[in-house]
PDB file of N, CA, C and O in Angstrom:
ATOM      1  N   MET A   1       0.843  -1.161   0.000  1.00 65.00           N
ATOM      2  CA  MET A   1       0.000   0.000   0.000  1.00 65.00           C
ATOM      3  C   MET A   1       0.894   1.231   0.000  1.00 65.00           C
ATOM      4  O   MET A   1       1.792   1.358   0.823  1.00 65.00           O
ATOM      5  N   GLY A   2       0.649   2.134  -0.920  1.00 69.00           N
ATOM      6  CA  GLY A   2       1.411   3.374  -0.966  1.00 69.00           C
ATOM      7  C   GLY A   2       0.655   4.503  -0.287  1.00 69.00           C
ATOM      8  O   GLY A   2      -0.550   4.628  -0.449  1.00 69.00           O
ATOM      9  N   THR A   3       1.346   5.284   0.475  1.00 72.00           N
ATOM     10  CA  THR A   3       0.741   6.437   1.134  1.00 72.00           C
ATOM     11  C   THR A   3       1.678   7.634   1.006  1.00 72.00           C
ATOM     12  O   THR A   3       2.851   7.474   0.703  1.00 72.00           O
ATOM     13  N   THR A   4       1.152   8.797   1.248  1.00 75.00           N
ATOM     14  CA  THR A   4       1.992   9.988   1.291  1.00 75.00           C
ATOM     15  C   THR A   4       2.479  10.187   2.718  1.00 75.00           C
ATOM     16  O   THR A   4       1.982   9.547   3.650  1.00 75.00           O
ATOM     17  N   HIS A   5       3.408  11.089   2.901  1.00 72.00           N
ATOM     18  CA  HIS A   5       3.884  11.367   4.259  1.00 72.00           C
ATOM     19  C   HIS A   5       2.773  11.962   5.121  1.00 72.00           C
ATOM     20  O   HIS A   5       2.789  11.850   6.329  1.00 72.00           O
ATOM     21  N   LEU A   6       1.768  12.567   4.482  1.00 72.00           N
ATOM     22  CA  LEU A   6       0.654  13.150   5.236  1.00 72.00           C
ATOM     23  C   LEU A   6      -0.333  12.088   5.717  1.00 72.00           C
ATOM     24  O   LEU A   6      -0.856  12.176   6.821  1.00 72.00           O
ATOM     25  N   THR A   7      -0.614  11.088   4.884  1.00 72.00           N
ATOM     26  CA  THR A   7      -1.604  10.080   5.257  1.00 72.00           C
ATOM     27  C   THR A   7      -0.999   8.894   5.998  1.00 72.00           C
ATOM     28  O   THR A   7      -1.728   8.097   6.577  1.00 72.00           O
ATOM     29  N   ASN A   8       0.308   8.770   5.981  1.00 71.00           N
ATOM     30  CA  ASN A   8       0.941   7.628   6.636  1.00 71.00           C
ATOM     31  C   ASN A   8       0.592   7.533   8.116  1.00 71.00           C
ATOM     32  O   ASN A   8       0.433   6.447   8.650  1.00 71.00           O
ATOM     33  N   GLY A   9       0.452   8.656   8.776  1.00 69.00           N
ATOM     34  CA  GLY A   9       0.122   8.653  10.198  1.00 69.00           C
ATOM     35  C   GLY A   9      -1.194   7.967  10.491  1.00 69.00           C
ATOM     36  O   GLY A   9      -1.369   7.337  11.529  1.00 69.00           O
ATOM     37  N   CYS A  10      -2.129   8.053   9.586  1.00 66.00           N
ATOM     38  CA  CYS A  10      -3.426   7.393   9.748  1.00 66.00           C
ATOM     39  C   CYS A  10      -3.320   5.907   9.420  1.00 66.00           C
ATOM     40  O   CYS A  10      -3.802   5.060  10.151  1.00 66.00           O
ATOM     41  N   TYR A  11      -2.688   5.586   8.313  1.00 64.00           N
ATOM     42  CA  TYR A  11      -2.648   4.197   7.853  1.00 64.00           C
ATOM     43  C   TYR A  11      -1.808   3.290   8.732  1.00 64.00           C
ATOM     44  O   TYR A  11      -1.983   2.084   8.711  1.00 64.00           O
ATOM     45  N   ARG A  12      -0.890   3.842   9.492  1.00 67.00           N
ATOM     46  CA  ARG A  12      -0.045   2.980  10.306  1.00 67.00           C
ATOM     47  C   ARG A  12      -0.736   2.528  11.595  1.00 67.00           C
ATOM     48  O   ARG A  12      -0.198   1.725  12.340  1.00 67.00           O
ATOM     49  N   LEU A  13      -1.927   3.042  11.869  1.00 67.00           N
ATOM     50  CA  LEU A  13      -2.665   2.624  13.060  1.00 67.00           C
ATOM     51  C   LEU A  13      -3.262   1.238  12.818  1.00 67.00           C
ATOM     52  O   LEU A  13      -3.848   0.977  11.780  1.00 67.00           O
ATOM     53  N   HIS A  14      -3.126   0.355  13.772  1.00 69.00           N
ATOM     54  CA  HIS A  14      -3.539  -1.030  13.582  1.00 69.00           C
ATOM     55  C   HIS A  14      -5.005  -1.209  13.192  1.00 69.00           C
ATOM     56  O   HIS A  14      -5.288  -1.991  12.275  1.00 69.00           O
ATOM     57  N   PRO A  15      -5.958  -0.537  13.825  1.00 70.00           N
ATOM     58  CA  PRO A  15      -7.349  -0.753  13.409  1.00 70.00           C
ATOM     59  C   PRO A  15      -7.591  -0.404  11.940  1.00 70.00           C
ATOM     60  O   PRO A  15      -8.361  -1.078  11.259  1.00 70.00           O
ATOM     61  N   VAL A  16      -6.921   0.626  11.447  1.00 71.00           N
ATOM     62  CA  VAL A  16      -7.065   0.993  10.035  1.00 71.00           C
ATOM     63  C   VAL A  16      -6.441  -0.086   9.159  1.00 71.00           C
ATOM     64  O   VAL A  16      -7.037  -0.525   8.170  1.00 71.00           O
ATOM     65  N   GLU A  17      -5.257  -0.543   9.512  1.00 75.00           N
ATOM     66  CA  GLU A  17      -4.598  -1.606   8.751  1.00 75.00           C
ATOM     67  C   GLU A  17      -5.469  -2.859   8.720  1.00 75.00           C
ATOM     68  O   GLU A  17      -5.637  -3.486   7.676  1.00 75.00           O
ATOM     69  N   TRP A  18      -6.019  -3.225   9.856  1.00 79.00           N
ATOM     70  CA  TRP A  18      -6.841  -4.431   9.915  1.00 79.00           C
ATOM     71  C   TRP A  18      -8.095  -4.283   9.063  1.00 79.00           C
ATOM     72  O   TRP A  18      -8.492  -5.212   8.363  1.00 79.00           O
ATOM     73  N   SER A  19      -8.727  -3.119   9.115  1.00 80.00           N
ATOM     74  CA  SER A  19      -9.937  -2.899   8.313  1.00 80.00           C
ATOM     75  C   SER A  19      -9.634  -2.990   6.827  1.00 80.00           C
ATOM     76  O   SER A  19     -10.420  -3.560   6.064  1.00 80.00           O
ATOM     77  N   ILE A  20      -8.509  -2.436   6.411  1.00 81.00           N
ATOM     78  CA  ILE A  20      -8.117  -2.523   5.002  1.00 81.00           C
ATOM     79  C   ILE A  20      -7.907  -3.980   4.614  1.00 81.00           C
ATOM     80  O   ILE A  20      -8.386  -4.442   3.574  1.00 81.00           O
ATOM     81  N   GLY A  21      -7.213  -4.722   5.437  1.00 84.00           N
ATOM     82  CA  GLY A  21      -6.966  -6.139   5.154  1.00 84.00           C
ATOM     83  C   GLY A  21      -8.248  -6.944   5.088  1.00 84.00           C
ATOM     84  O   GLY A  21      -8.423  -7.789   4.206  1.00 84.00           O
ATOM     85  N   GLU A  22      -9.156  -6.692   6.032  1.00 88.00           N
ATOM     86  CA  GLU A  22     -10.441  -7.398   6.021  1.00 88.00           C
ATOM     87  C   GLU A  22     -11.226  -7.073   4.757  1.00 88.00           C
ATOM     88  O   GLU A  22     -11.803  -7.966   4.123  1.00 88.00           O
ATOM     89  N   ALA A  23     -11.256  -5.802   4.393  1.00 89.00           N
ATOM     90  CA  ALA A  23     -12.014  -5.390   3.217  1.00 89.00           C
ATOM     91  C   ALA A  23     -11.456  -6.021   1.946  1.00 89.00           C
ATOM     92  O   ALA A  23     -12.212  -6.552   1.122  1.00 89.00           O
ATOM     93  N   ILE A  24     -10.149  -5.999   1.776  1.00 91.00           N
ATOM     94  CA  ILE A  24      -9.539  -6.591   0.589  1.00 91.00           C
ATOM     95  C   ILE A  24      -9.748  -8.095   0.577  1.00 91.00           C
ATOM     96  O   ILE A  24     -10.025  -8.690  -0.473  1.00 91.00           O
ATOM     97  N   GLY A  25      -9.625  -8.715   1.743  1.00 93.00           N
ATOM     98  CA  GLY A  25      -9.842 -10.157   1.829  1.00 93.00           C
ATOM     99  C   GLY A  25     -11.249 -10.564   1.445  1.00 93.00           C
ATOM    100  O   GLY A  25     -11.465 -11.687   0.978  1.00 93.00           O
ATOM    101  N   MET A  26     -12.204  -9.684   1.623  1.00 95.00           N
ATOM    102  CA  MET A  26     -13.587  -9.972   1.234  1.00 95.00           C
ATOM    103  C   MET A  26     -13.891  -9.465  -0.173  1.00 95.00           C
ATOM    104  O   MET A  26     -14.817  -9.953  -0.821  1.00 95.00           O
ATOM    105  N   PHE A  27     -13.108  -8.504  -0.656  1.00 96.00           N
ATOM    106  CA  PHE A  27     -13.366  -7.915  -1.971  1.00 96.00           C
ATOM    107  C   PHE A  27     -13.021  -8.879  -3.103  1.00 96.00           C
ATOM    108  O   PHE A  27     -13.745  -8.954  -4.094  1.00 96.00           O
ATOM    109  N   VAL A  28     -11.944  -9.623  -2.960  1.00 96.00           N
ATOM    110  CA  VAL A  28     -11.532 -10.538  -4.032  1.00 96.00           C
ATOM    111  C   VAL A  28     -12.609 -11.600  -4.304  1.00 96.00           C
ATOM    112  O   VAL A  28     -13.022 -11.774  -5.455  1.00 96.00           O
ATOM    113  N   PRO A  29     -13.109 -12.308  -3.291  1.00 96.00           N
ATOM    114  CA  PRO A  29     -14.187 -13.270  -3.576  1.00 96.00           C
ATOM    115  C   PRO A  29     -15.455 -12.588  -4.112  1.00 96.00           C
ATOM    116  O   PRO A  29     -16.163 -13.155  -4.948  1.00 96.00           O
ATOM    117  N   PHE A  30     -15.724 -11.367  -3.646  1.00 97.00           N
ATOM    118  CA  PHE A  30     -16.871 -10.596  -4.137  1.00 97.00           C
ATOM    119  C   PHE A  30     -16.720 -10.354  -5.637  1.00 97.00           C
ATOM    120  O   PHE A  30     -17.658 -10.546  -6.405  1.00 97.00           O
ATOM    121  N   LEU A  31     -15.524  -9.938  -6.058  1.00 97.00           N
ATOM    122  CA  LEU A  31     -15.264  -9.715  -7.483  1.00 97.00           C
ATOM    123  C   LEU A  31     -15.407 -11.003  -8.279  1.00 97.00           C
ATOM    124  O   LEU A  31     -15.987 -11.007  -9.378  1.00 97.00           O
ATOM    125  N   MET A  32     -14.883 -12.078  -7.732  1.00 97.00           N
ATOM    126  CA  MET A  32     -14.952 -13.362  -8.434  1.00 97.00           C
ATOM    127  C   MET A  32     -16.395 -13.822  -8.595  1.00 97.00           C
ATOM    128  O   MET A  32     -16.774 -14.350  -9.640  1.00 97.00           O
ATOM    129  N   GLU A  33     -17.194 -13.610  -7.556  1.00 95.00           N
ATOM    130  CA  GLU A  33     -18.602 -14.001  -7.615  1.00 95.00           C
ATOM    131  C   GLU A  33     -19.342 -13.197  -8.679  1.00 95.00           C
ATOM    132  O   GLU A  33     -20.180 -13.732  -9.406  1.00 95.00           O
ATOM    133  N   LEU A  34     -19.028 -11.895  -8.765  1.00 95.00           N
ATOM    134  CA  LEU A  34     -19.679 -11.045  -9.757  1.00 95.00           C
ATOM    135  C   LEU A  34     -19.082 -11.198 -11.150  1.00 95.00           C
ATOM    136  O   LEU A  34     -19.714 -10.834 -12.137  1.00 95.00           O
ATOM    137  N   GLY A  35     -17.848 -11.669 -11.215  1.00 97.00           N
ATOM    138  CA  GLY A  35     -17.154 -11.751 -12.489  1.00 97.00           C
ATOM    139  C   GLY A  35     -16.821 -10.379 -13.049  1.00 97.00           C
ATOM    140  O   GLY A  35     -16.877 -10.162 -14.258  1.00 97.00           O
ATOM    141  N   ARG A  36     -16.461  -9.467 -12.153  1.00 96.00           N
ATOM    142  CA  ARG A  36     -16.181  -8.087 -12.548  1.00 96.00           C
ATOM    143  C   ARG A  36     -14.825  -7.653 -12.032  1.00 96.00           C
ATOM    144  O   ARG A  36     -14.269  -8.256 -11.122  1.00 96.00           O
ATOM    145  N   SER A  37     -14.306  -6.579 -12.610  1.00 97.00           N
ATOM    146  CA  SER A  37     -13.028  -6.016 -12.175  1.00 97.00           C
ATOM    147  C   SER A  37     -13.280  -4.984 -11.075  1.00 97.00           C
ATOM    148  O   SER A  37     -14.403  -4.483 -10.937  1.00 97.00           O
ATOM    149  N   PRO A  38     -12.246  -4.628 -10.315  1.00 96.00           N
ATOM    150  CA  PRO A  38     -12.409  -3.577  -9.308  1.00 96.00           C
ATOM    151  C   PRO A  38     -12.891  -2.260  -9.921  1.00 96.00           C
ATOM    152  O   PRO A  38     -13.719  -1.569  -9.339  1.00 96.00           O
ATOM    153  N   GLN A  39     -12.405  -1.934 -11.106  1.00 96.00           N
ATOM    154  CA  GLN A  39     -12.809  -0.695 -11.773  1.00 96.00           C
ATOM    155  C   GLN A  39     -14.293  -0.708 -12.123  1.00 96.00           C
ATOM    156  O   GLN A  39     -14.972   0.306 -11.994  1.00 96.00           O
ATOM    157  N   GLU A  40     -14.790  -1.871 -12.550  1.00 97.00           N
ATOM    158  CA  GLU A  40     -16.211  -1.978 -12.889  1.00 97.00           C
ATOM    159  C   GLU A  40     -17.083  -1.792 -11.656  1.00 97.00           C
ATOM    160  O   GLU A  40     -18.123  -1.123 -11.715  1.00 97.00           O
ATOM    161  N   VAL A  41     -16.664  -2.376 -10.538  1.00 97.00           N
ATOM    162  CA  VAL A  41     -17.429  -2.225  -9.299  1.00 97.00           C
ATOM    163  C   VAL A  41     -17.383  -0.772  -8.839  1.00 97.00           C
ATOM    164  O   VAL A  41     -18.398  -0.209  -8.432  1.00 97.00           O
ATOM    165  N   TYR A  42     -16.216  -0.152  -8.925  1.00 95.00           N
ATOM    166  CA  TYR A  42     -16.060   1.249  -8.519  1.00 95.00           C
ATOM    167  C   TYR A  42     -17.020   2.166  -9.273  1.00 95.00           C
ATOM    168  O   TYR A  42     -17.577   3.101  -8.701  1.00 95.00           O
ATOM    169  N   LYS A  43     -17.239   1.878 -10.540  1.00 97.00           N
ATOM    170  CA  LYS A  43     -18.101   2.723 -11.375  1.00 97.00           C
ATOM    171  C   LYS A  43     -19.587   2.425 -11.191  1.00 97.00           C
ATOM    172  O   LYS A  43     -20.430   3.168 -11.686  1.00 97.00           O
ATOM    173  N   ASP A  44     -19.917   1.353 -10.487  1.00 97.00           N
ATOM    174  CA  ASP A  44     -21.307   0.926 -10.296  1.00 97.00           C
ATOM    175  C   ASP A  44     -21.710   1.162  -8.837  1.00 97.00           C
ATOM    176  O   ASP A  44     -21.371   0.382  -7.954  1.00 97.00           O
ATOM    177  N   SER A  45     -22.447   2.238  -8.595  1.00 96.00           N
ATOM    178  CA  SER A  45     -22.778   2.603  -7.210  1.00 96.00           C
ATOM    179  C   SER A  45     -23.607   1.521  -6.511  1.00 96.00           C
ATOM    180  O   SER A  45     -23.464   1.330  -5.301  1.00 96.00           O
ATOM    181  N   ALA A  46     -24.415   0.784  -7.239  1.00 97.00           N
ATOM    182  CA  ALA A  46     -25.198  -0.293  -6.622  1.00 97.00           C
ATOM    183  C   ALA A  46     -24.269  -1.413  -6.154  1.00 97.00           C
ATOM    184  O   ALA A  46     -24.474  -1.988  -5.073  1.00 97.00           O
ATOM    185  N   ALA A  47     -23.244  -1.733  -6.945  1.00 97.00           N
ATOM    186  CA  ALA A  47     -22.287  -2.776  -6.556  1.00 97.00           C
ATOM    187  C   ALA A  47     -21.465  -2.318  -5.350  1.00 97.00           C
ATOM    188  O   ALA A  47     -21.174  -3.123  -4.459  1.00 97.00           O
ATOM    189  N   VAL A  48     -21.105  -1.042  -5.309  1.00 96.00           N
ATOM    190  CA  VAL A  48     -20.362  -0.508  -4.157  1.00 96.00           C
ATOM    191  C   VAL A  48     -21.208  -0.634  -2.896  1.00 96.00           C
ATOM    192  O   VAL A  48     -20.734  -1.097  -1.850  1.00 96.00           O
ATOM    193  N   ARG A  49     -22.465  -0.244  -2.980  1.00 96.00           N
ATOM    194  CA  ARG A  49     -23.362  -0.355  -1.817  1.00 96.00           C
ATOM    195  C   ARG A  49     -23.527  -1.815  -1.380  1.00 96.00           C
ATOM    196  O   ARG A  49     -23.567  -2.117  -0.177  1.00 96.00           O
ATOM    197  N   LYS A  50     -23.620  -2.716  -2.350  1.00 97.00           N
ATOM    198  CA  LYS A  50     -23.755  -4.138  -2.025  1.00 97.00           C
ATOM    199  C   LYS A  50     -22.519  -4.635  -1.272  1.00 97.00           C
ATOM    200  O   LYS A  50     -22.633  -5.346  -0.282  1.00 97.00           O
ATOM    201  N   PHE A  51     -21.341  -4.242  -1.746  1.00 97.00           N
ATOM    202  CA  PHE A  51     -20.115  -4.662  -1.060  1.00 97.00           C
ATOM    203  C   PHE A  51     -20.015  -4.042   0.324  1.00 97.00           C
ATOM    204  O   PHE A  51     -19.652  -4.718   1.286  1.00 97.00           O
ATOM    205  N   GLN A  52     -20.337  -2.768   0.435  1.00 94.00           N
ATOM    206  CA  GLN A  52     -20.299  -2.115   1.749  1.00 94.00           C
ATOM    207  C   GLN A  52     -21.255  -2.790   2.719  1.00 94.00           C
ATOM    208  O   GLN A  52     -20.928  -2.983   3.891  1.00 94.00           O
ATOM    209  N   SER A  53     -22.417  -3.160   2.239  1.00 95.00           N
ATOM    210  CA  SER A  53     -23.380  -3.864   3.083  1.00 95.00           C
ATOM    211  C   SER A  53     -22.820  -5.217   3.533  1.00 95.00           C
ATOM    212  O   SER A  53     -22.968  -5.609   4.697  1.00 95.00           O
ATOM    213  N   LEU A  54     -22.156  -5.900   2.612  1.00 95.00           N
ATOM    214  CA  LEU A  54     -21.552  -7.193   2.940  1.00 95.00           C
ATOM    215  C   LEU A  54     -20.509  -7.052   4.039  1.00 95.00           C
ATOM    216  O   LEU A  54     -20.542  -7.793   5.033  1.00 95.00           O
ATOM    217  N   ILE A  55     -19.589  -6.110   3.883  1.00 93.00           N
ATOM    218  CA  ILE A  55     -18.529  -6.015   4.892  1.00 93.00           C
ATOM    219  C   ILE A  55     -19.062  -5.492   6.218  1.00 93.00           C
ATOM    220  O   ILE A  55     -18.605  -5.920   7.276  1.00 93.00           O
ATOM    221  N   ARG A  56     -20.044  -4.609   6.182  1.00 92.00           N
ATOM    222  CA  ARG A  56     -20.652  -4.155   7.445  1.00 92.00           C
ATOM    223  C   ARG A  56     -21.318  -5.319   8.170  1.00 92.00           C
ATOM    224  O   ARG A  56     -21.266  -5.395   9.401  1.00 92.00           O
ATOM    225  N   SER A  57     -21.951  -6.213   7.406  1.00 94.00           N
ATOM    226  CA  SER A  57     -22.625  -7.359   8.031  1.00 94.00           C
ATOM    227  C   SER A  57     -21.634  -8.287   8.714  1.00 94.00           C
ATOM    228  O   SER A  57     -22.002  -9.070   9.586  1.00 94.00           O
ATOM    229  N   GLN A  58     -20.359  -8.193   8.343  1.00 91.00           N
ATOM    230  CA  GLN A  58     -19.314  -9.006   8.942  1.00 91.00           C
ATOM    231  C   GLN A  58     -18.527  -8.251  10.017  1.00 91.00           C
ATOM    232  O   GLN A  58     -17.518  -8.729  10.514  1.00 91.00           O
ATOM    233  N   GLY A  59     -18.977  -7.032  10.347  1.00 87.00           N
ATOM    234  CA  GLY A  59     -18.365  -6.268  11.428  1.00 87.00           C
ATOM    235  C   GLY A  59     -17.215  -5.369  11.024  1.00 87.00           C
ATOM    236  O   GLY A  59     -16.510  -4.856  11.883  1.00 87.00           O
ATOM    237  N   VAL A  60     -17.017  -5.153   9.724  1.00 86.00           N
ATOM    238  CA  VAL A  60     -15.941  -4.272   9.267  1.00 86.00           C
ATOM    239  C   VAL A  60     -16.464  -2.839   9.260  1.00 86.00           C
ATOM    240  O   VAL A  60     -17.496  -2.551   8.651  1.00 86.00           O
ATOM    241  N   ASP A  61     -15.771  -1.948   9.932  1.00 80.00           N
ATOM    242  CA  ASP A  61     -16.166  -0.539   9.965  1.00 80.00           C
ATOM    243  C   ASP A  61     -15.913   0.107   8.611  1.00 80.00           C
ATOM    244  O   ASP A  61     -14.878  -0.120   7.991  1.00 80.00           O
ATOM    245  N   THR A  62     -16.846   0.933   8.170  1.00 80.00           N
ATOM    246  CA  THR A  62     -16.706   1.637   6.890  1.00 80.00           C
ATOM    247  C   THR A  62     -16.722   3.153   7.067  1.00 80.00           C
ATOM    248  O   THR A  62     -16.835   3.884   6.093  1.00 80.00           O
ATOM    249  N   HIS A  63     -16.647   3.582   8.291  1.00 77.00           N
ATOM    250  CA  HIS A  63     -16.614   5.023   8.562  1.00 77.00           C
ATOM    251  C   HIS A  63     -15.876   5.247   9.885  1.00 77.00           C
ATOM    252  O   HIS A  63     -15.708   4.323  10.685  1.00 77.00           O
ATOM    253  N   TRP A  64     -15.440   6.471  10.071  1.00 71.00           N
ATOM    254  CA  TRP A  64     -14.803   6.821  11.332  1.00 71.00           C
ATOM    255  C   TRP A  64     -15.877   6.934  12.407  1.00 71.00           C
ATOM    256  O   TRP A  64     -16.934   7.512  12.158  1.00 71.00           O
ATOM    257  N   PRO A  65     -15.624   6.394  13.566  1.00 70.00           N
ATOM    258  CA  PRO A  65     -16.598   6.521  14.653  1.00 70.00           C
ATOM    259  C   PRO A  65     -16.786   8.003  15.023  1.00 70.00           C
ATOM    260  O   PRO A  65     -15.830   8.766  15.009  1.00 70.00           O
ATOM    261  N   TYR A  66     -17.989   8.348  15.322  1.00 70.00           N
ATOM    262  CA  TYR A  66     -18.301   9.716  15.718  1.00 70.00           C
ATOM    263  C   TYR A  66     -18.716   9.710  17.166  1.00 70.00           C
ATOM    264  O   TYR A  66     -19.613   8.973  17.560  1.00 70.00           O
ATOM    265  N   GLU A  67     -18.062  10.523  17.941  1.00 71.00           N
ATOM    266  CA  GLU A  67     -18.381  10.593  19.359  1.00 71.00           C
ATOM    267  C   GLU A  67     -18.725  12.039  19.703  1.00 71.00           C
ATOM    268  O   GLU A  67     -17.939  12.944  19.480  1.00 71.00           O
ATOM    269  N   LYS A  68     -19.922  12.234  20.231  1.00 69.00           N
ATOM    270  CA  LYS A  68     -20.314  13.571  20.637  1.00 69.00           C
ATOM    271  C   LYS A  68     -19.566  13.957  21.904  1.00 69.00           C
ATOM    272  O   LYS A  68     -19.389  13.154  22.799  1.00 69.00           O
ATOM    273  N   MET A  69     -19.133  15.178  21.956  1.00 64.00           N
ATOM    274  CA  MET A  69     -18.404  15.637  23.134  1.00 64.00           C
ATOM    275  C   MET A  69     -19.316  16.423  24.039  1.00 64.00           C
ATOM    276  O   MET A  69     -20.217  17.036  23.741  1.00 64.00           O
TER     277      MET A  69
END
């Protein structure tokens, strides 16, 4: 994974690394099941929502937690 010096501080945190790994680990079988490329899924908002729903159902966070102060 390539990052800039600005974003590296975020990506080096373990929960972020783990979420990326979980998402990619689930994305490959998702692509194989659909028979589509990552670019095709990226361009199809319905497919993106379907994948996001899949990973959320498995406990993968897809957003930063928001805590009211």
